PDB file of C-alpha atoms in Angstrom:
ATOM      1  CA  UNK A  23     -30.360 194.393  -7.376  1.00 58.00           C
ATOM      2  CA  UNK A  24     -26.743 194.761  -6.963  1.00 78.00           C
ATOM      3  CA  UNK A  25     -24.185 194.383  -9.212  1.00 83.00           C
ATOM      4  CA  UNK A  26     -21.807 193.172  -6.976  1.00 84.00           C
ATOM      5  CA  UNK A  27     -24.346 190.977  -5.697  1.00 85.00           C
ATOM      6  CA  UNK A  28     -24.573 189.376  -9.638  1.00 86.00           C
ATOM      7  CA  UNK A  29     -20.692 189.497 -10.119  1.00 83.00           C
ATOM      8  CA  UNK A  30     -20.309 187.691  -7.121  1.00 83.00           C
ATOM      9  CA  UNK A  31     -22.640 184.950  -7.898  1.00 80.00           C
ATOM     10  CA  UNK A  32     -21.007 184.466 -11.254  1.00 79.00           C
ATOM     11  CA  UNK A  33     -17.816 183.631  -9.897  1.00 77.00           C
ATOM     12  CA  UNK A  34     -18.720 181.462  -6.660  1.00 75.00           C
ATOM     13  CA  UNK A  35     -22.006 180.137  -7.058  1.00 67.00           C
ATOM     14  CA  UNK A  36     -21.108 175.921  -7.059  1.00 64.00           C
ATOM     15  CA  UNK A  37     -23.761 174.618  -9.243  1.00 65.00           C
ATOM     16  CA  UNK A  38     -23.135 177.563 -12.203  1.00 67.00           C
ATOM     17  CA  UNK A  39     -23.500 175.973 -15.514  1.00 69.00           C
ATOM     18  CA  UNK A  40     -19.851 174.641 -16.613  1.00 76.00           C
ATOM     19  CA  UNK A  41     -18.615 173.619 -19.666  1.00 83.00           C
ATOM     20  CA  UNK A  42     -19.023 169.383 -19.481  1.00 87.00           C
ATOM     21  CA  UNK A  43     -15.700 167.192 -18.861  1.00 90.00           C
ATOM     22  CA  UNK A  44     -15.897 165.936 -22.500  1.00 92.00           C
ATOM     23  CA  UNK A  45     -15.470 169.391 -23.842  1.00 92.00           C
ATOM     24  CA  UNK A  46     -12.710 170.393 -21.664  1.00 92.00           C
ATOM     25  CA  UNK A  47     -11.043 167.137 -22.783  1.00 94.00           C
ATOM     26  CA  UNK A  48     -11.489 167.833 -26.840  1.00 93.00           C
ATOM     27  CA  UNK A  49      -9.960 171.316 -26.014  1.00 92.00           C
ATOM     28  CA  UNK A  50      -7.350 169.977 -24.246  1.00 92.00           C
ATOM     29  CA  UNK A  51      -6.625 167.626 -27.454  1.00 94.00           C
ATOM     30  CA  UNK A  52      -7.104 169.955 -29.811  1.00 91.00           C
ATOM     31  CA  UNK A  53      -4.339 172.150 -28.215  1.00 88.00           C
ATOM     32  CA  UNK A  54      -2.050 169.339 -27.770  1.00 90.00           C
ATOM     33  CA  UNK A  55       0.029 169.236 -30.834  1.00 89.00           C
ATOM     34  CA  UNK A  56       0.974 165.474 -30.388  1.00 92.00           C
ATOM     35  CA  UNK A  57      -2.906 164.720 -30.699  1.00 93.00           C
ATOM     36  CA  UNK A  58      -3.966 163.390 -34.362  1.00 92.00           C
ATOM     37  CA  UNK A  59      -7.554 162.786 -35.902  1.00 92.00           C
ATOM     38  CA  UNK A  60      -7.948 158.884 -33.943  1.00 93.00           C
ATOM     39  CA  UNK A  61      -7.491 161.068 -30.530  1.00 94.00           C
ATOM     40  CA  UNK A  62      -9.959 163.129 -31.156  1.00 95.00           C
ATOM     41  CA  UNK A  63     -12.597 160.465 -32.792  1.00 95.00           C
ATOM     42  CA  UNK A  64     -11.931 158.569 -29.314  1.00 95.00           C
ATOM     43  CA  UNK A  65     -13.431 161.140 -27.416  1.00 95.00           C
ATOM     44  CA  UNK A  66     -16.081 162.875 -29.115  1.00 94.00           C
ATOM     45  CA  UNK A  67     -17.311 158.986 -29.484  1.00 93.00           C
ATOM     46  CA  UNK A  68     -18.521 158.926 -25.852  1.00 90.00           C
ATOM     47  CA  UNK A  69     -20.855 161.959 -25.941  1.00 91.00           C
ATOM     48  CA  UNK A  70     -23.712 161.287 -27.950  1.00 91.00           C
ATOM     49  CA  UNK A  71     -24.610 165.015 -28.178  1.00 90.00           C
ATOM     50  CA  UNK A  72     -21.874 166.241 -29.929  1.00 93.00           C
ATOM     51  CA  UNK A  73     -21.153 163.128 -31.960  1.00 94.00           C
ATOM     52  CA  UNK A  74     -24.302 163.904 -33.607  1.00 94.00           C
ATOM     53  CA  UNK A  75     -24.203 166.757 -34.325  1.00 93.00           C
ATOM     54  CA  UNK A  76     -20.443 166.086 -35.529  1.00 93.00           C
ATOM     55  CA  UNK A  77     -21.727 163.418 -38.427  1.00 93.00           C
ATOM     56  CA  UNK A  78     -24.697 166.090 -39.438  1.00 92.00           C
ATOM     57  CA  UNK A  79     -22.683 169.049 -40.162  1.00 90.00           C
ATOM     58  CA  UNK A  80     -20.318 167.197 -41.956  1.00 90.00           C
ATOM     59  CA  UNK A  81     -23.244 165.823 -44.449  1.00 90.00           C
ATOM     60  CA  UNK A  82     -24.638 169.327 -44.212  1.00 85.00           C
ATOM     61  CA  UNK A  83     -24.385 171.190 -47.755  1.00 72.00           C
ATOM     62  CA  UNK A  84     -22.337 173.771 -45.244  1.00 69.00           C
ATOM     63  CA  UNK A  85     -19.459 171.656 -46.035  1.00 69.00           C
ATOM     64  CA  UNK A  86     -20.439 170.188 -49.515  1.00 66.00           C
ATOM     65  CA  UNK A  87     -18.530 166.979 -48.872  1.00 68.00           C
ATOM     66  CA  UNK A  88     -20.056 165.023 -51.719  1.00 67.00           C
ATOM     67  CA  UNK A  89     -20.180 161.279 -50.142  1.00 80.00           C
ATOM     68  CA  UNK A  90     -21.913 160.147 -46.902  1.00 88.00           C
ATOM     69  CA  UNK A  91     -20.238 160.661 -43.824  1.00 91.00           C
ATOM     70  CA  UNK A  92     -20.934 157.549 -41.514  1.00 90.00           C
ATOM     71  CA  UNK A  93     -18.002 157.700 -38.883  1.00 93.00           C
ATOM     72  CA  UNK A  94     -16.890 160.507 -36.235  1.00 94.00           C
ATOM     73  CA  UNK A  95     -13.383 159.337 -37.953  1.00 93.00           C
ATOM     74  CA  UNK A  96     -14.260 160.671 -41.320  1.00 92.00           C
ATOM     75  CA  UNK A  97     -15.650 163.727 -39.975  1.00 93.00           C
ATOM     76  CA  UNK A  98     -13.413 164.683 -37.794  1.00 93.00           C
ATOM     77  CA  UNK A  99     -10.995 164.498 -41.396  1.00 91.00           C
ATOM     78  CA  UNK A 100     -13.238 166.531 -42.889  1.00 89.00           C
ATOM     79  CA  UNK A 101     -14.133 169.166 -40.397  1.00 90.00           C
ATOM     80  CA  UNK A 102     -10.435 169.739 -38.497  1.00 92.00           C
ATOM     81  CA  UNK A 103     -10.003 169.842 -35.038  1.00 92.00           C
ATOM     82  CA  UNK A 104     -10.545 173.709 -35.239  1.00 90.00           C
ATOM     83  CA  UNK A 105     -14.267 173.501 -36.510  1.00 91.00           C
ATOM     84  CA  UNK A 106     -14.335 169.941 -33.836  1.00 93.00           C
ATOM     85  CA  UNK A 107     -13.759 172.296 -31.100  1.00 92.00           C
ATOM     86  CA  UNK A 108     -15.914 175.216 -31.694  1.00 90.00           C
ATOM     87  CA  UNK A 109     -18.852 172.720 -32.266  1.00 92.00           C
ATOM     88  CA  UNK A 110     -18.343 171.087 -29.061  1.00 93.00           C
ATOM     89  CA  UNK A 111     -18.284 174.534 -27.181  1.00 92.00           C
ATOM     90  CA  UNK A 112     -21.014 175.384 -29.118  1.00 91.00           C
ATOM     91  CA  UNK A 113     -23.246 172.484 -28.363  1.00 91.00           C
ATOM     92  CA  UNK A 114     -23.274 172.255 -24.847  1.00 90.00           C
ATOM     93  CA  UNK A 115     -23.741 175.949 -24.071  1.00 90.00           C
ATOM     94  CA  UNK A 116     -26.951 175.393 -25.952  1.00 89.00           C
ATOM     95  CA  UNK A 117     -27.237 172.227 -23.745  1.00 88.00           C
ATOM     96  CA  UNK A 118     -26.715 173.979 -21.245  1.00 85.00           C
ATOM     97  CA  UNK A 119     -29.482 177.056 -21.188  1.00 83.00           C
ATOM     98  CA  UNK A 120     -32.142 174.590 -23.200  1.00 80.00           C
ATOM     99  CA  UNK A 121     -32.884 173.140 -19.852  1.00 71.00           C
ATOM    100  CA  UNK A 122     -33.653 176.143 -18.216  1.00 72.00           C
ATOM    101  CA  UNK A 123     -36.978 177.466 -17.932  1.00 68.00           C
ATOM    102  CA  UNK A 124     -37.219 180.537 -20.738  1.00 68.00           C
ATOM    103  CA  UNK A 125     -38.501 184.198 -19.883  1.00 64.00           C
ATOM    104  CA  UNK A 126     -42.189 183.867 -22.372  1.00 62.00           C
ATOM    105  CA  UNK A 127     -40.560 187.768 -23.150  1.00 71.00           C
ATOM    106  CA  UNK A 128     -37.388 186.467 -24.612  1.00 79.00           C
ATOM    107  CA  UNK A 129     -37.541 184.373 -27.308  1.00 85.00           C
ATOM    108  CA  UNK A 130     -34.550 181.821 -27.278  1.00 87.00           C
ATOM    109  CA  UNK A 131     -34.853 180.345 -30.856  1.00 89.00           C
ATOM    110  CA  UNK A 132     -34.561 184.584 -31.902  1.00 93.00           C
ATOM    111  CA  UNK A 133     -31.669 184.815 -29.762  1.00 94.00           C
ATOM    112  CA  UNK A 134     -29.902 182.125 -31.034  1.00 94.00           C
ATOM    113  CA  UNK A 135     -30.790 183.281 -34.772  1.00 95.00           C
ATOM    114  CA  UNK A 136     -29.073 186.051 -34.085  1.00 96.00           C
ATOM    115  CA  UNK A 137     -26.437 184.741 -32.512  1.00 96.00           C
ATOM    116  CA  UNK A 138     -25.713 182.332 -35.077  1.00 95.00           C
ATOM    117  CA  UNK A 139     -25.806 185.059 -37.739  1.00 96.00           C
ATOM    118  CA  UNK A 140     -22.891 187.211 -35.645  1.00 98.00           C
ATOM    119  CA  UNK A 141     -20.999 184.906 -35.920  1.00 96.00           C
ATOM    120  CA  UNK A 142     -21.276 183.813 -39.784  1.00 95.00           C
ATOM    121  CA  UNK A 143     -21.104 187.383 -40.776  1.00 98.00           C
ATOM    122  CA  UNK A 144     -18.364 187.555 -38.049  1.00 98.00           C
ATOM    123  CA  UNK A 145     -16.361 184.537 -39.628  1.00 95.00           C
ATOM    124  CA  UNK A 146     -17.124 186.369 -43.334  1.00 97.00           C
ATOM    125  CA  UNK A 147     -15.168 189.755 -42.202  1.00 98.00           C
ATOM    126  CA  UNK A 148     -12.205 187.427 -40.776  1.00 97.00           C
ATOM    127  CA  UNK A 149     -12.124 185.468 -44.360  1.00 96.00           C
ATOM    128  CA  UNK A 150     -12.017 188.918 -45.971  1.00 96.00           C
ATOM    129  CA  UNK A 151      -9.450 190.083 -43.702  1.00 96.00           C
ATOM    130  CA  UNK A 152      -7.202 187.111 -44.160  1.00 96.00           C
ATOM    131  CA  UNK A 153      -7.340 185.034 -41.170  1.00 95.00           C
ATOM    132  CA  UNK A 154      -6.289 181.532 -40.847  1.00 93.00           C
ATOM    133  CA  UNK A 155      -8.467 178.871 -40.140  1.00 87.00           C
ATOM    134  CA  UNK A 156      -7.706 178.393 -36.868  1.00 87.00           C
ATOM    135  CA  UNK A 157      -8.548 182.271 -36.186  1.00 93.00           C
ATOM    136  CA  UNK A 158     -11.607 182.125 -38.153  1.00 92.00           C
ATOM    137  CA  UNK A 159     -12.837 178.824 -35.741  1.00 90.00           C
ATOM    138  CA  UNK A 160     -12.240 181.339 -32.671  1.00 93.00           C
ATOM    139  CA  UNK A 161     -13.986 184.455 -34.472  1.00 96.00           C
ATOM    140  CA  UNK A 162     -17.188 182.313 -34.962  1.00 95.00           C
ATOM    141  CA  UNK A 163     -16.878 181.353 -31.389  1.00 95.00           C
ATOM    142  CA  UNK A 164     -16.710 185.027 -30.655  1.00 96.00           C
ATOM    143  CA  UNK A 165     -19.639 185.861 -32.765  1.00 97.00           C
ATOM    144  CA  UNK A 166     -21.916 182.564 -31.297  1.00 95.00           C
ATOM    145  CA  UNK A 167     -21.159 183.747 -27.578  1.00 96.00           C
ATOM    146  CA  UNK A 168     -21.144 187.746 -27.781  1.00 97.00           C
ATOM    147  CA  UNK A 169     -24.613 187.888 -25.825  1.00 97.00           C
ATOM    148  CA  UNK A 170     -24.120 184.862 -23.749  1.00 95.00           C
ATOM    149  CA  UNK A 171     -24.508 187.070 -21.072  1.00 94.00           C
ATOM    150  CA  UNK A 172     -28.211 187.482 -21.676  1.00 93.00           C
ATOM    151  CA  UNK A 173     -28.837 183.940 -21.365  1.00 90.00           C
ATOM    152  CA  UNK A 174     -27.343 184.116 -18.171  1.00 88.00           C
ATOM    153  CA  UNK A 175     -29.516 186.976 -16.770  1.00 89.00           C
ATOM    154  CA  UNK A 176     -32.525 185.215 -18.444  1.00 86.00           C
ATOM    155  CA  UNK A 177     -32.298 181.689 -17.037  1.00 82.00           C
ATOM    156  CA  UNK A 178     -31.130 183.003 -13.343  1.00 83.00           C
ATOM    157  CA  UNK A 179     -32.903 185.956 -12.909  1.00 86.00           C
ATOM    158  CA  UNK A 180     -36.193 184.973 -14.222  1.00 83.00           C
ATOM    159  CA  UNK A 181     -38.765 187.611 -13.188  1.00 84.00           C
ATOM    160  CA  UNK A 182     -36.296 190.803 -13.095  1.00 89.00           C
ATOM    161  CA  UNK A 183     -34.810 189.818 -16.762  1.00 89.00           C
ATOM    162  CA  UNK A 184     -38.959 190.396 -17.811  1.00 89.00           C
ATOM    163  CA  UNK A 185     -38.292 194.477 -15.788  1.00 92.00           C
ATOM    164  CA  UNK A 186     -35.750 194.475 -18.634  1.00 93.00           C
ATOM    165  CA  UNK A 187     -38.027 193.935 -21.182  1.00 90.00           C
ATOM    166  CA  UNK A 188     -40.510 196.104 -19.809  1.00 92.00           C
ATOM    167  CA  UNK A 189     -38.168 199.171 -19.775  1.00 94.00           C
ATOM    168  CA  UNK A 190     -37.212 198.287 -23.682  1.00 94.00           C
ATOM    169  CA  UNK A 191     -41.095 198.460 -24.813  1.00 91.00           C
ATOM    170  CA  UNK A 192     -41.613 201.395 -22.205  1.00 94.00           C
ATOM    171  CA  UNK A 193     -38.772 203.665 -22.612  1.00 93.00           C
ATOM    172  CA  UNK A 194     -37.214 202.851 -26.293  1.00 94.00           C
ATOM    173  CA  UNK A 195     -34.037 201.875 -24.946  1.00 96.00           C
ATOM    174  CA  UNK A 196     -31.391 199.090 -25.837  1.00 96.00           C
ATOM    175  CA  UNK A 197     -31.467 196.029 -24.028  1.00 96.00           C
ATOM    176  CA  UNK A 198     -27.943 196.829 -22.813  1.00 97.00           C
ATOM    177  CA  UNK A 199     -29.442 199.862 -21.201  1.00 96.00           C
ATOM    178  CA  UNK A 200     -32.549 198.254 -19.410  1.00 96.00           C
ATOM    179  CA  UNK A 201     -30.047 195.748 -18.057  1.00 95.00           C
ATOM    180  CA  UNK A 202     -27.836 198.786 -16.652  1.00 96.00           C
ATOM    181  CA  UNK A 203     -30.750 200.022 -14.887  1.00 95.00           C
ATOM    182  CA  UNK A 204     -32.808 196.885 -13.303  1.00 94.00           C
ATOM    183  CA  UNK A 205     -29.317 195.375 -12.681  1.00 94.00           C
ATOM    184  CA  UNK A 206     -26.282 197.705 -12.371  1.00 94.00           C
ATOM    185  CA  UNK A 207     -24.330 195.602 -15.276  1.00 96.00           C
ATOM    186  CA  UNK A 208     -24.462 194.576 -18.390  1.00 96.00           C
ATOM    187  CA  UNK A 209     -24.900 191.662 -20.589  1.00 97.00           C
ATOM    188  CA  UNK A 210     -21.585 192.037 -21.740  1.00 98.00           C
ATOM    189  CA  UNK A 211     -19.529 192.251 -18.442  1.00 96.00           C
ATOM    190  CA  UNK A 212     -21.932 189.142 -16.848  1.00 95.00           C
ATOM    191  CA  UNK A 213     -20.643 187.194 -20.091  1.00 95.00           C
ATOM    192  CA  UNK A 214     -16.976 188.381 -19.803  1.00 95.00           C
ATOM    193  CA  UNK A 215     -16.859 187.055 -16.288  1.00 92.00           C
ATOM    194  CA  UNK A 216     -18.916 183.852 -17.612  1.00 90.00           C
ATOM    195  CA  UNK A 217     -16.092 183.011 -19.801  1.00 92.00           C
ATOM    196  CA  UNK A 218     -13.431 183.958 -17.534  1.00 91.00           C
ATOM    197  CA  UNK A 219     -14.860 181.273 -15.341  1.00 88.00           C
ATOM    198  CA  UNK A 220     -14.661 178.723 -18.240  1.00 88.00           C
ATOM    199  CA  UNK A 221     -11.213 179.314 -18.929  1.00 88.00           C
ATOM    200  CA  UNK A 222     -11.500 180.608 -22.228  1.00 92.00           C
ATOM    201  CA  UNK A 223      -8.882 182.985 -24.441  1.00 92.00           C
ATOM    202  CA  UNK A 224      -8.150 186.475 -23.801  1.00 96.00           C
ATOM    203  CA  UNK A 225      -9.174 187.692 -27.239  1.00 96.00           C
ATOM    204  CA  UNK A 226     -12.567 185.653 -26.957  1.00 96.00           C
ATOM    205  CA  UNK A 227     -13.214 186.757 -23.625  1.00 97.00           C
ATOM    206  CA  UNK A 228     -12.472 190.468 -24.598  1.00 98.00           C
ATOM    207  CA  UNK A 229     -14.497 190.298 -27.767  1.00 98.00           C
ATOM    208  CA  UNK A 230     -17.810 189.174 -25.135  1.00 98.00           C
ATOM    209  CA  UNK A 231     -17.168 191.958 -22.763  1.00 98.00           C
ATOM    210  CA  UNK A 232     -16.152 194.874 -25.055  1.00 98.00           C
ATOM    211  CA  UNK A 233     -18.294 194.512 -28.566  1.00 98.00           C
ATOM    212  CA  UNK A 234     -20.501 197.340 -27.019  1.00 97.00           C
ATOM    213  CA  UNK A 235     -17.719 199.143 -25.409  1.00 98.00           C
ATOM    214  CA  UNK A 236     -14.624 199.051 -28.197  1.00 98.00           C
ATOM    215  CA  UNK A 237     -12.725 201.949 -26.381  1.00 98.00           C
ATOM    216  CA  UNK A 238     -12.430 200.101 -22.655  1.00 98.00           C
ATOM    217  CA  UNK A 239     -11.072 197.113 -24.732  1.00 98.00           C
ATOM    218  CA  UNK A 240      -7.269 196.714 -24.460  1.00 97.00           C
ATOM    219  CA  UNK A 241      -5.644 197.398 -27.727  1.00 96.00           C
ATOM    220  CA  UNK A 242      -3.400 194.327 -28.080  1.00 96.00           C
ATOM    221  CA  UNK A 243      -7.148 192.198 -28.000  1.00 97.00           C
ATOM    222  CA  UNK A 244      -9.105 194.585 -30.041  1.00 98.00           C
ATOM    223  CA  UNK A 245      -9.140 192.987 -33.803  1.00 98.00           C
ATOM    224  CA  UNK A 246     -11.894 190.420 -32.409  1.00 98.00           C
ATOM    225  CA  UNK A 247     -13.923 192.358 -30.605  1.00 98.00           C
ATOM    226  CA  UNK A 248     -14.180 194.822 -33.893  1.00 99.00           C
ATOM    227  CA  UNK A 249     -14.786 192.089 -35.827  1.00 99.00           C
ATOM    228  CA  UNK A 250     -17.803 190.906 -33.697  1.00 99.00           C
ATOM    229  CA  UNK A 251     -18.724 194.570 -33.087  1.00 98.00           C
ATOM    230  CA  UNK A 252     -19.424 194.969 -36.749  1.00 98.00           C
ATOM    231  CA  UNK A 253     -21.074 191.680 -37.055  1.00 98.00           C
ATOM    232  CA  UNK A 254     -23.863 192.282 -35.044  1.00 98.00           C
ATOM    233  CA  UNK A 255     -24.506 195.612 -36.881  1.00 97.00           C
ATOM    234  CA  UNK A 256     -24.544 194.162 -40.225  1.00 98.00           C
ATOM    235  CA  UNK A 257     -26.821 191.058 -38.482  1.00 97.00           C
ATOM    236  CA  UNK A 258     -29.213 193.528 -36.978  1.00 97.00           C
ATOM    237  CA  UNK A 259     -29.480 195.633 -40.521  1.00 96.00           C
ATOM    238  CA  UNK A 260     -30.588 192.200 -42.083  1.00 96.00           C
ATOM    239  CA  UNK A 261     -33.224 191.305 -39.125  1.00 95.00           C
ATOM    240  CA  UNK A 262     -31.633 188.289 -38.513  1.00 96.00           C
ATOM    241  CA  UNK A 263     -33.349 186.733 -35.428  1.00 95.00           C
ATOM    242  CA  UNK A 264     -33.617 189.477 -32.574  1.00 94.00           C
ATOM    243  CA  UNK A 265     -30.690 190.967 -30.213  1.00 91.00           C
ATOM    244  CA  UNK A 266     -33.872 191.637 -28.083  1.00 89.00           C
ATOM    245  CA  UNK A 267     -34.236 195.347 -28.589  1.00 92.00           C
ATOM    246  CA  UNK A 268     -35.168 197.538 -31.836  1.00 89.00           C
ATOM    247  CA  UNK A 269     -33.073 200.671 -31.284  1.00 91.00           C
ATOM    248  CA  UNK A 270     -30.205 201.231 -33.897  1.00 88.00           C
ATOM    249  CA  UNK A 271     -27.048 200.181 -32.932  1.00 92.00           C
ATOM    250  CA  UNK A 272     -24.354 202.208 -35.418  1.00 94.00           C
ATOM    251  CA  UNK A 273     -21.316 200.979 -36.221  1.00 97.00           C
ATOM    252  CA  UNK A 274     -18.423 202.756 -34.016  1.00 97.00           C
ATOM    253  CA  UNK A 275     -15.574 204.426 -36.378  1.00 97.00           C
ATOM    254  CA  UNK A 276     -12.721 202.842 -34.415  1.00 98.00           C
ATOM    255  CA  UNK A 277     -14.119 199.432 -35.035  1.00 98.00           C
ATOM    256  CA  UNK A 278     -13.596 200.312 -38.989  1.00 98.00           C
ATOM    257  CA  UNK A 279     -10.114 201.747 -38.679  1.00 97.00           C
ATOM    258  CA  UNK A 280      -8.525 198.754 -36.211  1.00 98.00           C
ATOM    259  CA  UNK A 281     -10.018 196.493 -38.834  1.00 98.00           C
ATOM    260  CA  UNK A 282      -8.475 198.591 -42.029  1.00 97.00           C
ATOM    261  CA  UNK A 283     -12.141 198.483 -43.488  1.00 96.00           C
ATOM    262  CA  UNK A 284     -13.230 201.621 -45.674  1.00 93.00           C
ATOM    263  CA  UNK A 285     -16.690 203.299 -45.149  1.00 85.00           C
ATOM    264  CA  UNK A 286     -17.821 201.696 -48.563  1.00 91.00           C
ATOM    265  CA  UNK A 287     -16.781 198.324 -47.129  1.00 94.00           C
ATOM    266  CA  UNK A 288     -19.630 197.908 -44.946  1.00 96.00           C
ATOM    267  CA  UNK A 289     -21.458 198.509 -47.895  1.00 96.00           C
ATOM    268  CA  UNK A 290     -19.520 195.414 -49.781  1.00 96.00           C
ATOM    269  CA  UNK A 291     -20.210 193.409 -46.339  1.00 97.00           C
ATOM    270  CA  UNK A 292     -23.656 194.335 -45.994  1.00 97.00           C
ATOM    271  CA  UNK A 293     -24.172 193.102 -49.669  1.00 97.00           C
ATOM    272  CA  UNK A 294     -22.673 189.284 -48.720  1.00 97.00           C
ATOM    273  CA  UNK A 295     -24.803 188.845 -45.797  1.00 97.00           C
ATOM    274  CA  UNK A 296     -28.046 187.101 -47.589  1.00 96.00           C
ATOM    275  CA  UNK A 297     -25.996 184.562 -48.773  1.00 94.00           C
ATOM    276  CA  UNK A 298     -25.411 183.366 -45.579  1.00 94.00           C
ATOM    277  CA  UNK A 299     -28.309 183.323 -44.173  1.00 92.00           C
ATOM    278  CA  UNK A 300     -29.185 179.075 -45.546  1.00 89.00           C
ATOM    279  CA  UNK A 301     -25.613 177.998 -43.432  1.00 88.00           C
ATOM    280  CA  UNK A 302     -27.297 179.962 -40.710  1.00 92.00           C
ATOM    281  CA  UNK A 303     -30.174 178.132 -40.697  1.00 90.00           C
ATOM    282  CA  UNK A 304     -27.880 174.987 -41.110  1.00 89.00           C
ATOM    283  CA  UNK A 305     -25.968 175.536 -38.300  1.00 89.00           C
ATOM    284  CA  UNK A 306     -29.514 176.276 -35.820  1.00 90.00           C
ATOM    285  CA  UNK A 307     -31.151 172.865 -36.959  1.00 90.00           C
ATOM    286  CA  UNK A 308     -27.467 170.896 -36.566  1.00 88.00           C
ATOM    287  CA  UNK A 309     -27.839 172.814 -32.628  1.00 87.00           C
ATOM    288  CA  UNK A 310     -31.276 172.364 -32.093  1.00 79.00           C
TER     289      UNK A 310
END
């Protein structure tokens, strides 16, 4: 298989999986700056999905809030339109690939484990590096997505994603490189273009197409990609669901000097990781 022929079908194919009119519309709030709290409420009201999910993180001990949470209103006080937005994103791409027949090779609830656990560990570096809240909203998003690109080659291209696996258990290599060879490209690129396609931020985009591949990423969009980059390390390290190979996947200097983080800070990351691991499991019940 080509891939041109993929690339292609990624950015003209009409009934691609897009992001639902409800989400584009709490983006579009969220980045208006005339929008309050009621706006947002308003919206999120009509999709049952997300309201849900809305009302149970923000009773979830991930946020602590001592009293019951009974109205989108409330929670949408509590949460912020940052953490609003990222959990709207969030829930529909999981909408999205749940109905899609799985691969029996590829475990999805693994996947999403791990996915989940980039970006905690993800939104853990950006805390220790200072972000703002806002930032920290679009590094978890960053971290959630990184490997969207797998779901992609798993749900469309059914039978050749299980010639990927084979190679893996055959030839001991990463699941990046049994993609190169039974497809020509990568998980990464096939989620860049995904998310070009959805409209989303430079810096998010770059972060899904380059964590593999820090040097090809453009300077000026690096810090995110770095960020997620070191995440999944420090998430495979701690077996945290699968990223659907075994092979060691070291951490690449430049990542550690963009981000201004010493060799013993991994170390001091590495050491913070178990306690995240119950919001992790928070977070997969709140999207499952």
């Amino acid at each position: 298989m080509e891939r041109d022929d993929i690339l292609y079908a990624l950015m003209n194919v009409e009934d691609f999986p897009t992001l639902p009119q409800v989400v584009m519309q709490v983006i579009s709030v969220c980045e208006d700056e005339k929008s309050d709290a009621n706006d947002l409420a308003r919206i999120v009201s009509h999709d049952q999905s997300i309201s849900s999910r809305i009302l149970k993180l923000s009773n979830s001990a991930y946020y602590g809030y001592l009293k019951k949470v009974n109205t989108i209103s409330k929670a949408v006080t509590i949460l912020g339109f940052d953490t609003i937005k990222s959990l709207a994103i969030s829930a529909s791409v999981f909408d999205m690939f749940k109905k899609i027949k799985s691969n029996y090779n590829f475990d999805r609830v693994q996947y999403w484990i791990h996915s989940i656990g980039v970006a905690s560990i993800s939104r853990m570096i950006g805390r220790t590096l200072n972000q703002s809240r806002q930032q920290l909203e679009v590094i978890f998003m960053g971290g959630l997505l990184h490997d969207i690109g797998k779901l992609f080659f798993e749900s469309y291209y059914l039978s050749k994603y299980e010639d990927v696996m084979k190679e893996i258990t055959v030839n001991r290599c990463t699941i990046l490189e049994g993609e190169l060879k039974v497809f020509g490209v990568g998980h990464p690129e096939v989620g860049g273009r995904l998310t070009e396609r959805w409209h989303f931020p430079d810096d998010l985009i770059a972060a899904i197409m380059y964590h593999h591949d820090l040097k090809s990423c453009p300077a000026e969009l690096r810090q995110l990609t770095c960020i997620v980059h070191v995440a999944d390390h420090l998430c495979r390290a701690h077996n945290i669901g699968s990223g659907g190979d075994s092979m060691p996947h070291p951490i690449d200097p430049l990542a550690l000097e963009t981000l201004g983080i010493p060799d013993t800070g991994v170390a001091d990351l590495s050491d913070r990781v178990p306690d995240l691991k119950e919001q992790i499991f928070t977070f997969l019940t709140i999207m499952d």
